[in-house]
Coordinates of C-alpha atoms in Angstrom, one line a residue:
M259 CA 1.8 148.8 6.1
V260 CA 4.1 147.2 3.4
Q261 CA 4.5 144.2 5.7
S262 CA 0.7 143.6 5.9
I263 CA 0.3 144.0 2.2
L264 CA 3.0 141.4 1.4
I265 CA 1.5 138.9 3.9
S266 CA -1.9 139.5 2.4
F267 CA -0.6 138.7 -1.1
I268 CA 1.0 135.5 0.2
K269 CA -2.3 134.5 1.9
V270 CA -4.2 135.1 -1.3
Y271 CA -1.7 132.9 -3.2
R272 CA -2.1 130.2 -0.6
L273 CA -5.9 130.3 -0.8
S274 CA -6.0 130.3 -4.6
F275 CA -3.1 129.2 -6.8
S276 CA -1.5 127.0 -4.2
R277 CA -4.7 124.9 -3.9
V278 CA -4.7 124.0 -7.6
L279 CA -1.0 123.3 -7.9
P280 CA 0.4 120.0 -6.8
P281 CA 2.5 120.2 -3.6
A282 CA 6.1 120.7 -4.7
C283 CA 7.9 122.4 -1.8
R284 CA 11.0 120.6 -0.7
F285 CA 11.3 122.3 2.7
H286 CA 9.4 122.5 5.9
P287 CA 7.8 124.9 6.6
S288 CA 6.5 125.5 3.1
C289 CA 7.9 128.4 1.1
S290 CA 4.8 130.5 1.6
Q291 CA 4.7 129.9 5.4
Y292 CA 8.5 130.7 5.5
A293 CA 7.8 134.0 3.7
I294 CA 5.1 134.9 6.1
E295 CA 7.3 134.1 9.1
A296 CA 10.3 135.9 7.6
I297 CA 8.4 139.1 6.9
S298 CA 6.7 139.0 10.3
I299 CA 10.0 138.6 12.1
H300 CA 12.4 140.7 10.0
G301 CA 10.1 143.2 8.4
P302 CA 9.1 143.6 4.7
F303 CA 12.5 144.2 3.1
K304 CA 14.8 141.7 4.8
G305 CA 11.9 139.2 5.1
L306 CA 11.2 139.4 1.4
R307 CA 14.9 138.9 0.7
L308 CA 15.0 135.8 2.9
A309 CA 11.9 134.5 1.2
L310 CA 13.3 135.0 -2.3
I311 CA 16.5 133.2 -1.3
R312 CA 14.5 130.3 0.0
I313 CA 12.4 130.1 -3.1
F314 CA 15.6 130.1 -5.3
K315 CA 16.9 127.2 -3.1
C316 CA 13.8 125.1 -3.9
N317 CA 15.4 123.0 -6.6
P318 CA 17.3 119.7 -6.9
L319 CA 20.7 121.5 -6.6
F320 CA 20.0 122.2 -2.9
E321 CA 19.4 119.7 -0.1
A322 CA 15.7 119.7 1.1
G323 CA 14.6 119.5 4.7
I324 CA 13.8 121.7 7.6
D325 CA 14.7 125.3 7.0
K326 CA 13.6 127.7 9.8
V327 CA 13.6 131.5 9.5
P328 CA 16.8 132.9 11.2
I329 CA 15.9 134.7 14.4
G330 CA 18.9 136.9 15.1
D331 CA 19.3 140.5 13.8
K332 CA 15.6 141.4 13.8
K333 CA 14.4 144.3 11.6

């Protein structure tokens, strides 16, 4: 339930705000796609925590590049 609500909010963001903002994500996959994958794999609480850590890393102090969602220790 919480998982689907969080993913729905992210999808609304991607269809609205994300379309009018210039692309700025320094990682692949994008931060919103990473959040959807993290929440889907690890559940709403750990997935949201992983997504927030990823968003905080999206700045010049961290190296950009490919950053996949960790698979181990599911839910």
